[in-house]
Amino acid sequence: PPPFKMLTEFDFFPKLHEDIKVKTLSGGAVSIVSSLCILMLFFSELSRFLTVEKTDHVYVDTYRDEELHINFDITMHRLPCNLVSIDAKDGFGEHQTNVLHHVHKHALDEKGEPIGEDPVKIELKQTLGTSDLKALGDMKKKADSNPTPTSPPSPSDKCLSCFGAEKYPGMCCNTCEDLRSAYTGRGWAMDSIWETDQCKGQKGKPMRYKELEDHQGCRLTGYLNVSKVAGNFHISPGKTHEVNAIHIYDLGAFSDGKFNISHTIHTLSFGQQYPGLRNPLDKKTKLFGPEVTIGMHQYYIKVVPTRYNYLNGKIVETNQFSVTDHLRILPNIQTLKPGNLPGVFVHYDFSPMRVEITESREPLSHFLTQLCAILGGVFTVAGIIDQMVYQSMKQIQKKVQLGKFS
């Protein structure tokens, strides 16, 4: 209509009449190549848009009022489960002896295959209620006043008495080894136990363990919650007892003085997993030959506190770590000094820096802008190339017609 005719003056895209359009072979080839380029660049940009990028920031760590969650799955290839203990100690002096609260122990045969059913999780915190603690206190007072066994246990009983040395209500001492361990834990003399049915005829004899003779191993899985300060946890042979705040390591089971501390760390982590986290000790195996009779294998770990911010807003507080290790061969068992305990030790300390990793994705507006730039750029370049080829072909044809092309 005439009122809108003046708008044609602002048309940036003038149209050519269909009769004067010329389609050429070179133009078709340039169009196909440019279309392929557009598709390739489109999928490349789409992949970039869908990819989650990670940005790292490092700053001084001021968060210290936290617990450290240590997850572990470790196999001791030649130490049976009843002769393996886990102890943990931190810089505050808190010593968790023979940790069982969150630990599974599964016996393995000489070939490393599981023995028996699935391991049972032991939860001492759930076992000892208020009434149990009161009963345990009454039992301790009575036992402290009369530590000598007063009545022999019946061999037909399924749960033989510990004669007041129980660590918790309902504890059984069905073997001489159980009874010796209970008495050692109380700090009591063992003169009175040799007349019991469990230990009759065994006075002065070294304890024999079928599990040691069968070369059994033990797989330990679980987790520890410790204070966020430097410390260590260790897996040691024998049993540990605490008497008057003194920690006693009972190595009597190893009368030959030899400990095989060959082990495999299936996994060891300090906190939750997050995408891209690599724990350097996962699937690490250390096998020792007969030349290492008494060994102390130590891992020194530097823990780096890490915060991971997911794209959906979820935040995970966890840790990364680096590690070095060292094997120390100890003298014979008779000359062991304090601090020279055989076993596998994991020493950990904290970095003063914290790493924050944040997930991000390219905004949709940037993606659409890139698509427009791809379309416009490819079409512009393709148009320039097509015009150059077309004009060149016209000049060549004109010279051929005039006979000037050679």
XYZ file of C-alpha atoms in Angstrom:
406
model
C 0.000 0.000 0.000
C 1.201 3.585 -0.712
C 1.486 4.613 2.953
C 4.019 1.807 3.535
C 5.845 2.133 0.238
C 8.466 4.384 1.814
C 9.535 1.429 4.026
C 11.069 -0.223 0.962
C 13.830 2.379 1.139
C 15.006 0.790 4.401
C 15.200 -2.768 3.020
C 18.735 -4.039 3.761
C 18.059 -7.254 1.843
C 17.183 -6.384 -1.757
C 15.719 -9.308 -3.719
C 16.758 -10.498 -7.133
C 14.221 -11.563 -9.654
C 14.058 -15.289 -10.220
C 14.821 -14.819 -13.925
C 18.166 -13.176 -13.306
C 19.468 -15.684 -10.699
C 22.358 -17.802 -11.954
C 23.212 -21.128 -10.285
C 26.722 -22.409 -10.930
C 28.640 -25.601 -10.267
C 31.197 -23.758 -8.130
C 28.399 -22.134 -6.121
C 26.910 -25.560 -5.373
C 30.302 -26.882 -4.214
C 30.883 -23.834 -1.971
C 27.358 -24.200 -0.524
C 27.898 -27.871 0.364
C 31.259 -27.182 1.989
C 29.876 -24.226 3.944
C 26.878 -26.305 5.140
C 29.235 -29.001 6.426
C 31.301 -26.339 8.184
C 28.179 -24.933 9.824
C 27.129 -28.391 11.060
C 30.590 -29.146 12.423
C 30.844 -25.798 14.218
C 27.284 -26.138 15.547
C 27.935 -29.526 17.203
C 31.261 -28.279 18.522
C 29.572 -25.289 20.115
C 26.722 -27.459 21.428
C 29.226 -29.816 23.062
C 30.952 -26.869 24.686
C 27.622 -25.517 25.905
C 26.679 -28.857 27.486
C 30.124 -29.379 29.066
C 30.425 -28.436 32.732
C 33.546 -26.372 33.328
C 35.445 -26.369 36.622
C 37.149 -23.363 38.141
C 39.662 -23.715 40.981
C 40.252 -21.125 43.697
C 42.853 -21.413 46.464
C 42.665 -19.481 49.720
C 43.758 -19.770 53.350
C 41.735 -22.352 55.264
C 40.097 -20.862 58.355
C 37.673 -23.723 58.977
C 38.993 -25.999 61.716
C 35.941 -26.942 63.794
C 35.185 -29.987 61.695
C 35.560 -33.757 61.886
C 37.692 -35.743 59.472
C 35.917 -38.700 57.879
C 38.425 -41.396 56.848
C 37.137 -44.152 54.556
C 39.297 -47.235 54.099
C 39.248 -50.679 52.527
C 42.510 -52.476 53.291
C 43.529 -56.137 53.063
C 46.241 -57.594 55.297
C 47.273 -60.676 53.349
C 48.922 -62.660 56.181
C 47.393 -61.344 59.407
C 44.177 -63.058 60.598
C 41.271 -60.920 61.732
C 41.418 -61.947 65.401
C 45.041 -60.738 65.534
C 44.563 -57.386 63.804
C 43.610 -54.165 65.555
C 43.011 -50.620 64.335
C 44.076 -47.725 66.522
C 43.775 -43.992 65.929
C 45.378 -41.028 67.651
C 45.161 -37.308 66.932
C 47.072 -34.239 68.003
C 44.672 -33.589 70.897
C 45.823 -36.809 72.520
C 42.549 -38.636 71.868
C 43.445 -42.301 71.435
C 40.804 -44.630 70.021
C 41.974 -48.140 70.803
C 40.981 -51.199 68.785
C 38.399 -49.238 66.800
C 35.354 -51.364 65.976
C 32.509 -48.858 65.842
C 32.424 -48.534 62.077
C 34.634 -51.399 60.951
C 33.948 -54.663 59.135
C 36.451 -57.507 59.367
C 36.241 -60.328 56.857
C 38.515 -63.366 57.109
C 40.367 -64.445 53.941
C 41.989 -67.758 53.119
C 45.544 -68.208 51.849
C 44.421 -67.400 48.282
C 42.638 -64.226 49.346
C 39.125 -65.656 49.025
C 36.515 -64.763 51.688
C 35.848 -67.315 54.422
C 32.301 -67.753 55.686
C 29.358 -65.423 55.337
C 29.340 -61.661 54.850
C 30.994 -59.748 57.699
C 28.796 -58.387 60.478
C 29.043 -54.731 61.320
C 29.855 -54.162 64.989
C 28.175 -51.061 66.460
C 29.298 -50.687 70.079
C 27.645 -47.262 70.348
C 24.260 -48.851 69.685
C 24.954 -51.864 71.943
C 25.714 -49.924 75.117
C 22.600 -48.130 76.273
C 22.049 -46.312 79.578
C 21.005 -49.473 81.437
C 23.944 -51.393 79.965
C 26.397 -48.762 81.138
C 24.949 -48.939 84.666
C 25.224 -52.729 84.637
C 28.794 -52.475 83.369
C 29.686 -50.094 86.202
C 28.197 -52.441 88.834
C 30.045 -55.376 87.251
C 33.355 -53.486 87.309
C 32.989 -52.607 91.016
C 32.262 -56.218 91.901
C 35.085 -57.571 89.725
C 37.636 -55.088 91.042
C 36.957 -56.226 94.587
C 37.274 -59.938 93.720
C 39.191 -60.633 90.496
C 39.725 -64.354 91.264
C 37.355 -66.801 89.510
C 34.883 -68.211 92.043
C 33.102 -70.849 89.971
C 34.354 -72.787 86.966
C 32.362 -72.361 83.760
C 30.386 -75.254 82.382
C 31.849 -76.688 79.161
C 28.350 -77.060 77.778
C 27.682 -73.320 77.965
C 27.718 -71.538 74.626
C 29.023 -68.371 76.245
C 31.741 -69.005 78.787
C 32.396 -66.563 81.598
C 35.123 -63.931 81.625
C 35.056 -63.921 85.447
C 34.355 -60.217 85.759
C 36.833 -59.069 83.106
C 34.109 -58.366 80.549
C 34.498 -55.184 78.536
C 30.734 -54.984 77.969
C 27.670 -56.903 79.196
C 27.242 -60.278 77.534
C 30.876 -60.630 76.467
C 32.001 -64.248 76.125
C 35.430 -65.788 76.781
C 35.147 -69.137 75.048
C 38.897 -69.626 74.554
C 41.988 -69.132 76.656
C 43.061 -66.395 74.252
C 39.771 -64.535 74.890
C 40.231 -64.845 78.633
C 43.859 -63.693 78.514
C 42.857 -60.708 76.396
C 40.081 -59.741 78.813
C 42.418 -59.998 81.842
C 45.120 -58.008 80.057
C 42.571 -55.316 79.252
C 41.713 -55.062 82.951
C 45.350 -55.039 83.999
C 44.803 -58.117 86.165
C 47.374 -60.814 86.900
C 46.813 -64.099 85.104
C 47.780 -66.455 87.922
C 44.159 -67.383 88.543
C 43.105 -68.230 84.992
C 45.166 -71.393 84.547
C 42.678 -73.446 86.546
C 39.736 -72.508 84.333
C 38.394 -74.856 81.687
C 39.512 -72.447 78.939
C 43.171 -72.386 79.982
C 43.662 -75.645 81.882
C 47.022 -77.207 80.998
C 48.214 -74.196 78.973
C 50.265 -72.385 81.590
C 53.684 -71.467 80.229
C 52.793 -72.598 76.713
C 52.757 -70.129 73.811
C 49.333 -69.568 72.356
C 48.757 -71.338 69.040
C 46.473 -69.851 66.439
C 45.073 -72.010 63.677
C 44.465 -68.885 61.600
C 48.193 -68.097 61.599
C 49.102 -71.656 60.662
C 46.590 -71.546 57.786
C 48.108 -68.238 56.530
C 44.780 -66.455 56.769
C 44.372 -62.789 55.935
C 41.872 -60.103 56.830
C 40.036 -57.445 54.847
C 39.109 -54.383 56.873
C 36.523 -51.915 55.610
C 34.822 -49.014 57.309
C 35.438 -45.451 58.373
C 36.823 -43.416 61.241
C 35.658 -40.034 62.493
C 38.513 -38.081 64.048
C 39.202 -34.465 64.951
C 40.482 -32.229 62.172
C 44.035 -32.059 63.461
C 47.208 -33.925 62.584
C 47.216 -37.539 63.690
C 47.529 -41.118 62.542
C 45.728 -44.405 62.399
C 47.450 -47.747 62.131
C 46.726 -51.402 61.564
C 48.930 -53.469 63.837
C 49.380 -57.163 64.579
C 48.276 -58.565 67.917
C 45.820 -56.946 70.290
C 45.810 -53.585 72.057
C 44.680 -52.892 75.604
C 44.410 -49.724 77.655
C 45.385 -50.006 81.293
C 45.585 -46.863 83.464
C 45.836 -44.656 80.318
C 48.794 -46.753 79.116
C 48.412 -48.533 75.787
C 49.680 -52.105 75.792
C 50.313 -54.030 72.585
C 50.053 -57.795 73.086
C 52.247 -59.542 70.490
C 52.310 -62.889 72.287
C 50.608 -64.645 69.400
C 53.684 -64.145 67.251
C 56.085 -66.274 69.267
C 58.468 -66.634 66.324
C 58.843 -62.851 66.178
C 57.829 -62.592 62.520
C 55.130 -60.354 61.084
C 54.137 -60.298 57.445
C 52.660 -56.853 56.819
C 51.984 -57.354 53.098
C 48.859 -55.377 52.294
C 46.651 -53.932 49.583
C 44.900 -50.569 49.890
C 41.766 -50.957 47.796
C 40.652 -47.465 48.639
C 41.600 -44.732 51.097
C 39.864 -41.367 51.092
C 39.310 -38.451 53.448
C 35.701 -37.464 52.896
C 33.157 -37.764 50.119
C 33.925 -38.371 46.474
C 33.302 -35.741 43.794
C 33.696 -35.837 39.997
C 37.345 -35.973 38.981
C 38.741 -36.790 42.449
C 41.675 -39.202 42.302
C 42.948 -40.874 45.454
C 46.627 -41.764 44.909
C 46.612 -44.833 47.188
C 43.663 -46.633 45.585
C 44.531 -50.152 44.377
C 48.095 -49.985 45.733
C 49.697 -53.279 46.807
C 52.817 -53.764 48.947
C 54.105 -57.336 49.151
C 57.091 -58.187 51.345
C 59.295 -61.258 51.198
C 60.982 -63.219 53.982
C 63.720 -60.579 54.279
C 61.189 -58.274 55.982
C 60.449 -60.188 59.181
C 59.351 -57.216 61.279
C 58.321 -54.180 59.249
C 56.795 -50.780 59.906
C 55.345 -49.374 56.680
C 54.465 -45.708 57.022
C 52.411 -43.472 54.725
C 52.820 -39.710 55.152
C 49.776 -37.882 53.841
C 49.208 -34.170 53.306
C 45.467 -33.512 53.339
C 44.138 -30.538 51.355
C 40.638 -29.409 52.458
C 38.406 -29.042 49.418
C 34.975 -27.576 48.805
C 33.148 -28.692 45.659
C 30.243 -26.556 44.409
C 27.928 -28.445 42.067
C 26.039 -26.746 39.264
C 22.716 -27.377 41.037
C 23.903 -25.571 44.175
C 24.887 -28.644 46.186
C 28.083 -28.162 48.244
C 30.396 -30.999 49.304
C 33.066 -30.482 51.964
C 35.779 -33.085 51.399
C 39.553 -33.479 51.034
C 42.246 -34.281 48.499
C 45.653 -35.584 49.505
C 49.187 -36.322 48.367
C 51.309 -39.110 49.825
C 54.808 -40.505 50.283
C 55.652 -43.816 51.948
C 58.579 -45.415 53.728
C 59.371 -48.954 54.917
C 61.291 -49.296 58.155
C 62.722 -52.706 59.065
C 62.687 -53.144 62.836
C 64.984 -55.236 65.052
C 63.784 -58.436 66.673
C 60.672 -58.457 68.821
C 62.577 -58.585 72.116
C 64.265 -55.217 71.487
C 61.276 -53.229 70.203
C 61.150 -49.719 71.633
C 58.137 -47.433 72.149
C 57.149 -45.925 68.827
C 58.586 -48.861 66.878
C 55.429 -50.906 66.521
C 55.200 -53.203 63.469
C 52.258 -52.644 61.168
C 50.855 -50.215 58.607
C 50.776 -46.577 59.735
C 48.933 -43.733 58.029
C 50.168 -40.329 59.274
C 48.099 -37.364 58.110
C 48.543 -33.623 58.415
C 46.597 -30.699 56.958
C 47.570 -28.090 54.427
C 46.910 -24.484 55.542
C 45.304 -23.808 52.162
C 41.828 -24.755 50.979
C 40.797 -25.473 47.391
C 37.347 -24.498 46.149
C 36.144 -26.061 42.905
C 33.073 -24.551 41.254
C 31.100 -26.040 38.381
C 29.808 -23.630 35.745
C 28.217 -23.744 32.310
C 28.182 -21.263 29.444
C 25.038 -19.072 29.549
C 22.348 -19.706 26.937
C 22.721 -16.160 25.602
C 26.391 -16.812 24.816
C 25.471 -20.048 23.064
C 22.876 -18.305 20.856
C 25.323 -15.487 20.118
C 27.941 -18.003 19.026
C 25.429 -19.743 16.747
C 24.541 -16.439 15.085
C 28.224 -15.648 14.633
C 28.824 -19.079 13.071
C 25.926 -18.757 10.629
C 26.710 -15.182 9.669
C 30.466 -15.727 9.418
C 30.309 -18.888 7.341
C 27.726 -17.453 4.944
C 29.711 -14.238 4.551
C 32.987 -16.026 3.864
C 31.245 -18.519 1.573
C 29.652 -15.634 -0.368
C 33.029 -13.921 -0.809
C 34.654 -17.154 -2.027
C 31.736 -17.863 -4.375
C 31.965 -14.386 -5.882
C 35.710 -14.695 -6.371
C 35.333 -18.072 -8.098
C 32.385 -16.851 -10.186
C 34.134 -13.669 -11.346
C 37.308 -15.605 -12.124
C 35.385 -18.113 -14.227
C 33.647 -15.279 -16.106
C 36.983 -13.643 -16.938
C 38.396 -16.951 -18.138
C 35.352 -17.619 -20.329
C 35.549 -14.127 -21.808
C 39.233 -14.598 -22.738
C 38.464 -17.975 -24.250
C 35.784 -16.426 -26.452
C 38.187 -13.721 -27.568
C 40.943 -16.263 -28.171
C 43.250 -14.563 -25.685
C 43.396 -17.407 -23.139
C 46.441 -19.617 -23.413
